[in-house]
Structures are given as structure tokens and as C-alpha cells.
Short mmCIF file of C-alpha atoms and ligand atoms in Angstrom, two decimals:
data_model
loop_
_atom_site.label_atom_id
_atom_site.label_comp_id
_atom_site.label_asym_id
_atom_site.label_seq_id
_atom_site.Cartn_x
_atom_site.Cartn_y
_atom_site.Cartn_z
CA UNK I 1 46.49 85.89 54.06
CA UNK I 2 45.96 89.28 55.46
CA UNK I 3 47.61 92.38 54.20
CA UNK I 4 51.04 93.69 55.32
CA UNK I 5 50.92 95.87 58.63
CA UNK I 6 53.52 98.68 59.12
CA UNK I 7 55.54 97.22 62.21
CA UNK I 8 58.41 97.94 63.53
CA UNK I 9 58.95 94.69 64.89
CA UNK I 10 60.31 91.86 63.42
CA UNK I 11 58.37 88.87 61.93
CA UNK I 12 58.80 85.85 63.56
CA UNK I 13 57.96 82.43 61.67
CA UNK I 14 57.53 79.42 63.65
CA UNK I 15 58.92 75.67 62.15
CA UNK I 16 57.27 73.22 64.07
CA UNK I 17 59.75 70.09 63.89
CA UNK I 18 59.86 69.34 67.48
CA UNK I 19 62.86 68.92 68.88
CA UNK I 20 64.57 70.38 65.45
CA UNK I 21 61.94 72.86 65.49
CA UNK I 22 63.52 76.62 64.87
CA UNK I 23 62.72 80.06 64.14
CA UNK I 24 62.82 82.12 60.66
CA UNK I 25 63.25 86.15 61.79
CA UNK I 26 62.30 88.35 59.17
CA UNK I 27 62.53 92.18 59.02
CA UNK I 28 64.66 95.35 57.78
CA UNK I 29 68.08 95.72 60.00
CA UNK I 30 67.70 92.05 61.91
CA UNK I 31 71.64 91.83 60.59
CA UNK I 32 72.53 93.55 63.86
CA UNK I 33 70.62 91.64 66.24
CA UNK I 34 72.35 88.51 64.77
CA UNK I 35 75.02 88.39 68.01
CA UNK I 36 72.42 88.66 70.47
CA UNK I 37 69.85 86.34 69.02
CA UNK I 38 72.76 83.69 68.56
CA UNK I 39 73.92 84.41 72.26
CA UNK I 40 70.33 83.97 73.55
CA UNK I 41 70.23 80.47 71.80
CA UNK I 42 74.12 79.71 72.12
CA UNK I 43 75.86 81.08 75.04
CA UNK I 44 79.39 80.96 74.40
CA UNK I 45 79.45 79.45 71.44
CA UNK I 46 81.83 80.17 68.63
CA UNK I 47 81.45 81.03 65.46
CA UNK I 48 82.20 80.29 61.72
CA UNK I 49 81.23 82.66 58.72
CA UNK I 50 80.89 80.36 55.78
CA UNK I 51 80.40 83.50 52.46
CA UNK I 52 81.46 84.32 49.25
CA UNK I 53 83.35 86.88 47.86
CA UNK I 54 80.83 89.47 45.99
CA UNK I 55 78.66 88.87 50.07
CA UNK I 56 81.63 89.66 51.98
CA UNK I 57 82.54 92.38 50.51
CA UNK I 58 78.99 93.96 51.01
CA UNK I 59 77.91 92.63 54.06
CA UNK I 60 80.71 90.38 56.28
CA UNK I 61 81.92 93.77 58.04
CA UNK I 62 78.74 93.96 59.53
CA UNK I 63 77.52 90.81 60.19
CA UNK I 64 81.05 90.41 62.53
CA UNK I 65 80.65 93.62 63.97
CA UNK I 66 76.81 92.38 65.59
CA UNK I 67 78.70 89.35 66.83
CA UNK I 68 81.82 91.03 68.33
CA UNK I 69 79.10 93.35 69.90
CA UNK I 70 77.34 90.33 71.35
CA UNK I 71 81.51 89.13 72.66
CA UNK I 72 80.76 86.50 70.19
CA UNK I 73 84.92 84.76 68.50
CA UNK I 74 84.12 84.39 64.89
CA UNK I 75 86.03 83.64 61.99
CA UNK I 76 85.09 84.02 58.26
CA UNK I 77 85.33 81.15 55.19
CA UNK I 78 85.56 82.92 52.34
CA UNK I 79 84.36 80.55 49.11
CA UNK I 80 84.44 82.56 44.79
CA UNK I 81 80.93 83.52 44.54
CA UNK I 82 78.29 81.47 42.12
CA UNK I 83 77.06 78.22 42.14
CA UNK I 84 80.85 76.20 41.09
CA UNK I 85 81.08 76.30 44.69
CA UNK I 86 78.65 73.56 44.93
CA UNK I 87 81.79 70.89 44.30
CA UNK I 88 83.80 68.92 46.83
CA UNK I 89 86.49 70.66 46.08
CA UNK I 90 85.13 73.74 47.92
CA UNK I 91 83.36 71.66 50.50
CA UNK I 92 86.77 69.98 51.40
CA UNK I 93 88.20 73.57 52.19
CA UNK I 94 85.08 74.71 53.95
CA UNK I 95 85.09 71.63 56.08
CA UNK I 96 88.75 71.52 56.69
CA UNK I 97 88.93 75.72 58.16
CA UNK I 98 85.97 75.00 60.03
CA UNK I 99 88.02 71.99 61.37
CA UNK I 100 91.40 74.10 61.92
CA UNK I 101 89.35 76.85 63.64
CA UNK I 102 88.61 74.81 66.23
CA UNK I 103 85.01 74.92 65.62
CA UNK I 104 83.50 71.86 67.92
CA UNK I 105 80.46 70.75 68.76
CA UNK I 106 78.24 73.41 70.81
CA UNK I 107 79.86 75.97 68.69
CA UNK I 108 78.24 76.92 65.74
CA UNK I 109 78.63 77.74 61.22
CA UNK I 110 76.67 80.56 60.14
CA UNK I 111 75.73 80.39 56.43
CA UNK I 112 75.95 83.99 55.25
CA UNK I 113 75.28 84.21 51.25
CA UNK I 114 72.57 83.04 48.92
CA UNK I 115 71.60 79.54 48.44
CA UNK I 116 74.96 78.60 47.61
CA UNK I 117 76.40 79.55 50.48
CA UNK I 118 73.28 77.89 52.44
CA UNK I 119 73.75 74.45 50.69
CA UNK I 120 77.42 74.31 50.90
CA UNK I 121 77.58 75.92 54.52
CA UNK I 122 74.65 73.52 55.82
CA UNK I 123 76.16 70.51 54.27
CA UNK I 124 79.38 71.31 55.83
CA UNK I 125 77.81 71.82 58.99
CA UNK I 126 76.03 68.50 58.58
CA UNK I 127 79.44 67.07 58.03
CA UNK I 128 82.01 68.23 60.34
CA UNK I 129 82.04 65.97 63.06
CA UNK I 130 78.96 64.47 62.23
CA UNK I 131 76.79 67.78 62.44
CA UNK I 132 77.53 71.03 63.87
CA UNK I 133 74.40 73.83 64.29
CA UNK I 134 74.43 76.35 61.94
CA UNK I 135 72.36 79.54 61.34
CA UNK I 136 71.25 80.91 57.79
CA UNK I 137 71.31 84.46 57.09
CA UNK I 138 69.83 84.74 53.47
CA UNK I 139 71.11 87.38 51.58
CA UNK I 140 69.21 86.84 48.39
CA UNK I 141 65.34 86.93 47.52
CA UNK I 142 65.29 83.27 46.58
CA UNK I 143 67.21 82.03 49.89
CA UNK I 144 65.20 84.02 52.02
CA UNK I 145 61.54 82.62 50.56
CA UNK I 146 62.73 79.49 49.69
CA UNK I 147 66.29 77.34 50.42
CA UNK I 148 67.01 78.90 53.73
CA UNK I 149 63.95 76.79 54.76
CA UNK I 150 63.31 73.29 55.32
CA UNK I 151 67.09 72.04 55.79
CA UNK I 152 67.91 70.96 52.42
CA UNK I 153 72.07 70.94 51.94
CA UNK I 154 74.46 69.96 49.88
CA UNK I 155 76.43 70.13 46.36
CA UNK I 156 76.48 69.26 43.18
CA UNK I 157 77.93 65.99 41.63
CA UNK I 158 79.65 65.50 38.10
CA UNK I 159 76.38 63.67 37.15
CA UNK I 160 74.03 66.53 38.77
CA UNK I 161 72.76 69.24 40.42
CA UNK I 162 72.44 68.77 44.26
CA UNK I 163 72.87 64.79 43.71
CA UNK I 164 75.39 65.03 47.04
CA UNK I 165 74.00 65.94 50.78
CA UNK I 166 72.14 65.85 53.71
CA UNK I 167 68.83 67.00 55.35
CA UNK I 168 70.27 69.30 58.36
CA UNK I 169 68.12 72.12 59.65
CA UNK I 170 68.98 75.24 61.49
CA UNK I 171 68.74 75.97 64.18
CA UNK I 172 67.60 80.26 62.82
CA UNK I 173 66.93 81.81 60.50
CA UNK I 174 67.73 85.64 60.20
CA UNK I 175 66.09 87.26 56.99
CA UNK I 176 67.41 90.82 57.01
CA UNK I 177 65.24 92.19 54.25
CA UNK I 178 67.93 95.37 53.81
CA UNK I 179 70.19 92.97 52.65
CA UNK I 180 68.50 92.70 49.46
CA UNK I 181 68.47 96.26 48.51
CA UNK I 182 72.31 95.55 47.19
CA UNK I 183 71.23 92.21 44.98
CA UNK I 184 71.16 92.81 41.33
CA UNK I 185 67.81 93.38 39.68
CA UNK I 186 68.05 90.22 37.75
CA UNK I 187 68.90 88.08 40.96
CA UNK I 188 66.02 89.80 42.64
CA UNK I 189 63.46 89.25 39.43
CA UNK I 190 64.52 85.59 39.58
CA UNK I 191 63.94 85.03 43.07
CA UNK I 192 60.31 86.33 42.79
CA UNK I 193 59.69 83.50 40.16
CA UNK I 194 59.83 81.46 43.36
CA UNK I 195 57.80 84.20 45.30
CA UNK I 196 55.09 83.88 42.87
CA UNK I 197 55.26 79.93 42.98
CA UNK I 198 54.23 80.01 46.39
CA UNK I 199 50.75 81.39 45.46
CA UNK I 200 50.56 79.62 42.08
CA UNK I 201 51.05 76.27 44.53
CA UNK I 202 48.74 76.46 47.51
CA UNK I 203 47.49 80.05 48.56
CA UNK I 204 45.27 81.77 45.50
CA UNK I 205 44.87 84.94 47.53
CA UNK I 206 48.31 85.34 47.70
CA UNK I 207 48.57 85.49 44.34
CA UNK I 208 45.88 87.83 44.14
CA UNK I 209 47.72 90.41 46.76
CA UNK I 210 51.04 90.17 44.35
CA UNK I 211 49.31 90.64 41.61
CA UNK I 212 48.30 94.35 43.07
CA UNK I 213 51.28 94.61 45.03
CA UNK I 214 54.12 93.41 43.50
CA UNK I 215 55.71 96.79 42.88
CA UNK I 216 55.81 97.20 46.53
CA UNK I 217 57.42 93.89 46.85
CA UNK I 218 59.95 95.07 44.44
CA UNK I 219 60.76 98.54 45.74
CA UNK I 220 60.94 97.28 49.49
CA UNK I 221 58.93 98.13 52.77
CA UNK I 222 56.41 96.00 54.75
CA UNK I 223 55.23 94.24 51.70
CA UNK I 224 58.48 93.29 51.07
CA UNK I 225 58.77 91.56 54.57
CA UNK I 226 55.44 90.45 54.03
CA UNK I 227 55.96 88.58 50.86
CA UNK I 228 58.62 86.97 52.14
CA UNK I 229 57.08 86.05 55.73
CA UNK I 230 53.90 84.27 53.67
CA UNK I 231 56.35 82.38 52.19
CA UNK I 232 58.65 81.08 54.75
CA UNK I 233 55.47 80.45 56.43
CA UNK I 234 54.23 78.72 53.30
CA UNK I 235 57.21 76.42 53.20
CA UNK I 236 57.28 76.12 57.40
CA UNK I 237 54.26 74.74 57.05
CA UNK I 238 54.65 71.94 54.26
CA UNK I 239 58.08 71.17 55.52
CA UNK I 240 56.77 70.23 59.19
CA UNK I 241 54.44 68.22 57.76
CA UNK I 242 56.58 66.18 54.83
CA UNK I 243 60.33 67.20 56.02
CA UNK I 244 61.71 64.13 54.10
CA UNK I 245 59.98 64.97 50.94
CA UNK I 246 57.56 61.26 50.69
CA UNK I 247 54.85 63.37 49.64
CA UNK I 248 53.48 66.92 49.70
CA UNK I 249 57.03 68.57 49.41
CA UNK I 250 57.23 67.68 46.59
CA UNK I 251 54.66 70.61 45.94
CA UNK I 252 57.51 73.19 45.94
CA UNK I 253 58.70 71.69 43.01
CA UNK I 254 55.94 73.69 40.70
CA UNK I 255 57.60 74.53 37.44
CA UNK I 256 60.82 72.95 38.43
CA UNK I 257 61.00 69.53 36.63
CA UNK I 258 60.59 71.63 33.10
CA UNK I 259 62.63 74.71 34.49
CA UNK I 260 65.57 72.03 35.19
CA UNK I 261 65.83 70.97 31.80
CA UNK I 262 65.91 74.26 30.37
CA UNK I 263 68.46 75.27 32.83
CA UNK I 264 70.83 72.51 32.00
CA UNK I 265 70.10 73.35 28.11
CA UNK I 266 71.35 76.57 28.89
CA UNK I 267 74.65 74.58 30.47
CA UNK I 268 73.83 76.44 33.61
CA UNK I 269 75.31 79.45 32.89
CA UNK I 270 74.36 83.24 33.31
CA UNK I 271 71.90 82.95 29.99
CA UNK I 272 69.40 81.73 32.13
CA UNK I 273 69.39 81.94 35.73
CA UNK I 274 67.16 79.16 38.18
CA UNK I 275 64.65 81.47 38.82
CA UNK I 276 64.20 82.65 35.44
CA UNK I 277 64.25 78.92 34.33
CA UNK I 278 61.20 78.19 37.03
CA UNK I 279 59.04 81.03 35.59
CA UNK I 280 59.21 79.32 32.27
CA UNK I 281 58.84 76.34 33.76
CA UNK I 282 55.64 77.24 35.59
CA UNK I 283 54.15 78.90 32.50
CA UNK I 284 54.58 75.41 30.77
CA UNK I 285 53.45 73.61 33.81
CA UNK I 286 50.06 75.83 33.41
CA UNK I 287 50.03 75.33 29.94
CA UNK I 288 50.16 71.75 30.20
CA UNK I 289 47.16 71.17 32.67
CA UNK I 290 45.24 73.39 30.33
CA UNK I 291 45.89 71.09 27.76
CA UNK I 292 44.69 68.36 29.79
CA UNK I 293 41.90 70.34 30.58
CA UNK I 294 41.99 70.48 34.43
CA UNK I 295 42.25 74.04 34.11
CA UNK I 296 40.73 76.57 31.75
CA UNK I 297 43.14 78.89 29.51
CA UNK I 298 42.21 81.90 31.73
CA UNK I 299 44.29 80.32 34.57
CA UNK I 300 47.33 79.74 32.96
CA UNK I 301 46.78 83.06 30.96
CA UNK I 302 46.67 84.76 34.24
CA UNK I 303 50.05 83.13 36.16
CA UNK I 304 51.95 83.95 32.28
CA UNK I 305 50.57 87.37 32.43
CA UNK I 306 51.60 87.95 36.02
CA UNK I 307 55.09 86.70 35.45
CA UNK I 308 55.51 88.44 32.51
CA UNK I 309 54.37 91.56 34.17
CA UNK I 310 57.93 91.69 36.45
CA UNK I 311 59.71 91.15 33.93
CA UNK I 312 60.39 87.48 34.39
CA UNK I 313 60.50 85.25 30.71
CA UNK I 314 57.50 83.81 29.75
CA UNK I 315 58.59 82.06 26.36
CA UNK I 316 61.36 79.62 25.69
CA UNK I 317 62.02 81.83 22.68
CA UNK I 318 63.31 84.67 25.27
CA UNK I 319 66.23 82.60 26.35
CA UNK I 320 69.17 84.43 25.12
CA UNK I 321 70.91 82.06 22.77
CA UNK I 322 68.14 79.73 22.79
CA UNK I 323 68.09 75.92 24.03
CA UNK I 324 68.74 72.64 22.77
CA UNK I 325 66.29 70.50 20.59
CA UNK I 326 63.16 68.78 22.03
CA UNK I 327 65.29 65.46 22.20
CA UNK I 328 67.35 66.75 24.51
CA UNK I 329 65.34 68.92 26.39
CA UNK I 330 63.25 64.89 27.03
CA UNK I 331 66.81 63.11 28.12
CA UNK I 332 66.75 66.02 30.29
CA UNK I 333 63.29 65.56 31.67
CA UNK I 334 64.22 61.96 31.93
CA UNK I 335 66.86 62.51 33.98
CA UNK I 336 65.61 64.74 36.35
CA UNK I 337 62.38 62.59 37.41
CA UNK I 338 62.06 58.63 36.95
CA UNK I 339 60.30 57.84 33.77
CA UNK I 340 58.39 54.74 34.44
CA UNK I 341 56.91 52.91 31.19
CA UNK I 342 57.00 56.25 29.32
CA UNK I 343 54.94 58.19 32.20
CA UNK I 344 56.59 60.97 34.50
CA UNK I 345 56.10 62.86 37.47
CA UNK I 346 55.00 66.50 37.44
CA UNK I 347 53.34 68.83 39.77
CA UNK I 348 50.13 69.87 37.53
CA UNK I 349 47.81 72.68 38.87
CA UNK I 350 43.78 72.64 39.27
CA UNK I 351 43.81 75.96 39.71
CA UNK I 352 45.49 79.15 40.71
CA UNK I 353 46.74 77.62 44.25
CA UNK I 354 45.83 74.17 43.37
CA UNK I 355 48.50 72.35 42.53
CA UNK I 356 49.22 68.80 43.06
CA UNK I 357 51.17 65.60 42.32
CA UNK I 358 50.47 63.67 38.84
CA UNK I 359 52.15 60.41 38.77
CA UNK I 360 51.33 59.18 35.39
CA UNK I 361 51.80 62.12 33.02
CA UNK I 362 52.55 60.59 28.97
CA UNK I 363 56.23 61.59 28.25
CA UNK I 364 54.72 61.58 24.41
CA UNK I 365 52.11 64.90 25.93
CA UNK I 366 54.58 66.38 27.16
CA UNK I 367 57.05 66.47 23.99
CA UNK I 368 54.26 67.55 21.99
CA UNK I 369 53.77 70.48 24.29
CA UNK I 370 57.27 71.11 24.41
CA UNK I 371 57.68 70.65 20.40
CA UNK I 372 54.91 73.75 20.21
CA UNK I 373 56.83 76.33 22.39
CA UNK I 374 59.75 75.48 20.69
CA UNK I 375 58.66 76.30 17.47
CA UNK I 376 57.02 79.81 18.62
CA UNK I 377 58.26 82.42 17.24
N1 LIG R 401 68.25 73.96 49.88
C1 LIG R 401 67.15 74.26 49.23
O1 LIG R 401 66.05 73.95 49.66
C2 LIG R 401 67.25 75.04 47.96
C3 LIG R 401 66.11 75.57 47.37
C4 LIG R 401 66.23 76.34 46.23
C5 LIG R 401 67.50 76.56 45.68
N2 LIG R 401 68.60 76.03 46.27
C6 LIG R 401 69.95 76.29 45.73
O2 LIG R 401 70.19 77.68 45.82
C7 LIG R 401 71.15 78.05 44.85
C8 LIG R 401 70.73 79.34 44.20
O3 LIG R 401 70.65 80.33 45.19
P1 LIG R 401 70.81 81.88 44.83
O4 LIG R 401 69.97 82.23 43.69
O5 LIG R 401 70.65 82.62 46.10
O6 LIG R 401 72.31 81.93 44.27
P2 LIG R 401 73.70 82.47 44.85
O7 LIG R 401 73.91 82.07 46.24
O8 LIG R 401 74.74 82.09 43.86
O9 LIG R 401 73.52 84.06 44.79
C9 LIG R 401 73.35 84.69 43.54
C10 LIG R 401 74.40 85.78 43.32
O10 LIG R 401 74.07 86.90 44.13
C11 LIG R 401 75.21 87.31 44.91
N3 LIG R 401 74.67 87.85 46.15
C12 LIG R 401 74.12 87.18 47.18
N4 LIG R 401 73.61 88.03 48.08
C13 LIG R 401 73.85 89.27 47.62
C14 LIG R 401 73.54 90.57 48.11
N5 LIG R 401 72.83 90.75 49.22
N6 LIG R 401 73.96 91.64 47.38
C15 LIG R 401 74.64 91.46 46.20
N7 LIG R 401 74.94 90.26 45.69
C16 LIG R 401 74.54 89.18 46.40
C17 LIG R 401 76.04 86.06 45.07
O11 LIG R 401 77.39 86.39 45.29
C18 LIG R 401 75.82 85.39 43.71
O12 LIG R 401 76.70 85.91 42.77
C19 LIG R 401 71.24 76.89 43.89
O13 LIG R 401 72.47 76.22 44.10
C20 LIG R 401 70.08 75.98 44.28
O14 LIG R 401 70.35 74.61 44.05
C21 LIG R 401 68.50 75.28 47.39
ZN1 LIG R 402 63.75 76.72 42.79
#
């Protein structure tokens, strides 16, 4: 971890998966380079914009204009923004125009849009006669640090969230960190929750840095790019070494098994957005290994305090409309991880950047923790 250089020059992060191995490009403007860095990797190749509505209004003019510059055919799919179009309903008409635009193999999807567009573009891409490449372009915080990486695709399932997909990696990875200067300040403040995970998870003086320089991180600039290169490189880094998720992936899931539940409490709608649910989730993820005693209170006090600091929500009592009881917040739980004999899986912390895998946490600890945030006030 070293601190951000002014550069004019793009930030290049390596994923080393051999022969699926691919680049992440991160820096202000890269949307304009996106013809010529596809043409240097794809010569001739097609293309298909997979985006959503509220993106292509914003930021599809552009994105065709670098690839007309580069003589590069493209077409855009055009999906309603949000995350309903994670169902195979949508998939079925993203799949079927990529078909009908003659997209074949050697040609190429590029996944323009948040993480929605990422896991239903990537999945598609997966799909469509048996797996086409595609490129991401994040154009929110939490895609660009987090599901823009690591080739994780796919929708959602009347029984789940992301219960239907594939693992299908890029091929690139264009982070144009301009593109977030039009995101909402919620959807930004959200994705930090899983800026902030990264340090909480495995790199302590990260953590330290945002906690000085998280204002910069906010208002743009090289820590900005910087944030977000740690990150990728963060994830680059765990995914080469556990890409199927048997082990140390599982890692990135800090904050998420409690931040699930509360999200589907919340029926998944605007009162509580992912990363808002993870921040809560991490606070009670702290809170519980303090509780078990494998850290001391000043730990968690510091990743609350931190995430508070933004702006994120730190209680369960700041959810807007509140969530469901404690018995249903533990079918929840249950449902998201196996419960084996009454114990669960959580990622539990030893420390600020210490986290790890506990296998046989006692659902009946974790309800009583849960039972005492509830009844905060
Ligand atoms: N594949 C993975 O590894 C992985 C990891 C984490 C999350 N995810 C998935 O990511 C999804 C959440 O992603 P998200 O938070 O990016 O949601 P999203 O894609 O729905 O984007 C959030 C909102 O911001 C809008 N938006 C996007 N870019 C914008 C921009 N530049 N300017 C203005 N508005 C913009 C979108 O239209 C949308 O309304 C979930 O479905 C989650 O399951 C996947
Ligand atoms: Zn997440």
C-alpha cells in the first residue's frame, strides 16, 4: 500500500488466470480509449452494448462514438435500469438480440452499466453459443471495486438472489473513473461500504489511508483511482488464487451473510440498498467477533466509526421503515449459508485486515446478538 501518485497514465491491474488471465484499466477518460484497446485485443471483431436505460442515456453516446472511432460495428441492448433485470425474462431478450445481431464467436458483448448490467451481460455472454468474450466497463463505484472482477455472472431466481449463472471472465476491464462523477451520492456511499471491506478484510493499512483520505476518494482525483486500483488489485489477487470460490473467496463475503438478510427484510427495495446493507452487516460482523472475544471493542469501534463517518448506516435502527423480527431475520440467515446442526458459516475478523473463515459459529450467538441491535433504540 503506497500512497496515490498524480499520473497521467492509466492504472493497469494484472489478473493472473493464465490462459483466462486479463487486464482491469483504471483511470479518468479510459471511456475513449475503449475502441482502440478492444481493437488491439480483437481485430475486427464486432460488438454488442448490453446497458440500461438511466446508463445509456448518460454515457452510451460516448462509449459508441470511441468504438466507431476505432471502425469498430456495434449495436446497443438496451435492458429498464435496477436490479429486476436480473430475471430470465430479460436474459431471454438480451440473449436473443445478441443472437439476431449476428454476434458470433470472435466477436464480442460489452457490459456497459453497474453490476446489473455486468451479471446479466456476462451471463449472457457465457450463454450465447456456449460463451462469447465480453468486456466490462463499470459505471458504478461498487462494479468497478468489486463485481466487474473475478467473473462472477448471472441472475436471480424466484427462490434467490444470483441462484442462476456461470463463472465467465473477461477478457478487460475498463474502469473510467469519470464515469462516476454522474452516480447518485447514495449509489456512490454504498459502493464504498465495499471499498472499505477491502481493508476491513485483508490490508489494515488500507484502511488506515481511507480513514485520512476518504474525502478525496469521495470528491474524485488520484485517490479516487487509487482506491479503486487497491481494490481490483485486492480482489485480482484472491480471485487468481481461489477463482471457484473452495476457499479464500469466500473472504469477500465480509459483512455479507448478515447484510443479505437485512436486505431481503427490506424486500430488496430502495429502503436499503446492498451496499448500505454490507456496512451494517460488517458493523455486526465486528461486533460479533468482539463478543467472542477475538477482537477487542476498539476494533470494531473503529470500522463502525469509519463507516459511520461517510455517511454509510451503522445501526439496524437507521433502516428506513425498519426490518422484520429476529425470527425472520434467522430463516434468512439460514437460507443464505448452510446451517449444519445449528452452526453457520461467517467470515469473523481478528483484526482490522484479519478476517477469516469460521465454520462453526452457534446460530443461538448469533440471534442473541441480533436480538440486542434490534432492540436499540
Ligand atoms: N458478480 C459479482 O461478483 C458481484 C459482486 C457484487 C455485486 N454484484 C451484483 O451487482 C449488483 C449491484 O450492482 P450496482 O450497485 O452497480 O447496481 P446497478 O447496476 O443497479 O446500478 C445502480 C443504479 O445506478 C445507475 N447507474 C449506473 N451507473 C451510473 C452512472 N455512471 N451514472 C448514473 N447512474 C448510474 C443504474 O442505472 C442503477 O439505477 C447486484 O445485482 C449484485 O448481485 C455482483
Ligand atoms: Zn457486496
Amino acid at each position: 500500500m503506497t500512497a496515490p501518485l498524480r499520473s497521467a497514465e492509466p492504472i493497469k491491474v494484472a489478473v493472473a488466470l493464465g490462459a483466462r488471465a486479463y487486464d482491469i484499466i483504471i483511470g479518468r477518460g479510459l471511456l475513449a480509449s475503449l475502441g482502440e484497446r478492444i481493437k488491439a485485443l480483437r481485430p475486427g471483431a464486432k460488438v454488442a452494448i448490453v446497458t440500461d436505460a438511466t446508463v445509456a442515456k448518460l454515457h452510451l453516446p460516448a462509449a459508441e462514438k470511441a468504438l466507431k472511432a476505432a471502425g469498430i460495428e456495434s449495436s446497443a441492448i438496451i435492458v429498464p435500469a435496477g436490479e429486476g433485470s436480473k430475471n430470465f425474462a430479460t436474459f431471454e431478450t438480451v440473449c436473443e438480440t445478441i443472437v439476431a445481431a449476428r454476434i458470433e464467436r470472435g466477436d464480442l458483448v460489452v457490459a456497459l452499466g453497474g453490476g446489473v448490467i455486468g451479471d446479466l451481460a456476462g451471463y449472457a455472454a457465457a450463454s450465447v453459443r456456449r460463451g462469447l468474450d465480453f468486456v466490462q466497463v463499470p459505471t458504478t463505484l461498487l462494479a468497478q471495486v468489486d463485481s466487474s472482477v473475478g467473473g462472477k455472472t448471472g441472475i436471480n431466481s424466484r427462490h434467490g438472489k444470483n441462484l442462476v449463472g456461470a463463472f465467465h471472465q473477461p477478457i478487460l476491464v475498463v474502469a473510467d473513473t469519470a464515469l462516476l462523477d454522474t452516480l447518485p451520492k447514495r449509489e456512490f456511499h454504498a459502493g464504498y461500504a465495499e471499498v472499505a471491506k477491502f481493508g476491513l478484510l485483508g490490508d489494515a493499512a488500507f484502511f488506515s489511508w481511507l480513514e485520512s483520505s476518504w474525502k478525496e476518494v469521495f470528491s474524485g482525483g488520484p485517490a479516487r483511482e487509487h482506491a479503486i486500483a487497491v481494490c481490483c488489485r485486492g480482489k485480482a489477487g484472491i480471485v487468481a488464487r481461489d477463482e471457484y470460490e473452495t476457499g479464500e473467496r469466500a473472504l469477500l463475503n465480509l459483512g455479507h451473510t448478515f447484510g443479505h438478510a437485512l436486505e431481503a427484510g427490506a424486500g430488496f427495495s430502495g429502503r436499503l440498498l446492498h451496499g448500505e446493507a454490507v456496512a451494517l452487516g460488517i458493523v455486526l460482523a465486528f461486533e460479533f467477533s468482539a463478543r467472542k472475544v477475538l477482537i477487542g471493542e476498539a476494533d470494531a469501534s473503529r470500522a463502525r466509526s469509519h463507516l459511520a463517518a461517510v455517511g454509510l448506516p451503522t445501526a439496524i435502527k437507521d433502516v428506513p421503515g425498519g426490518v422484520p423480527g429476529i425470527d425472520t431475520l434467522m430463516e434468512l440467515i439460514a437460507q443464505d449459508k448452510k446451517v449444519k446442526r445449528g452452526k453457520l458459516t461467517f467470515i469473523l475478523v481478528r483484526g482490522i485486515g484479519q478476517a477469516f473463515v469460521a465454520n462453526d459459529v452457534d446460530a443461538a450467538e448469533v440471534r442473541a446478538l441480533l436480538a440486542d441491535r434490534l432492540a436499540q433504540k
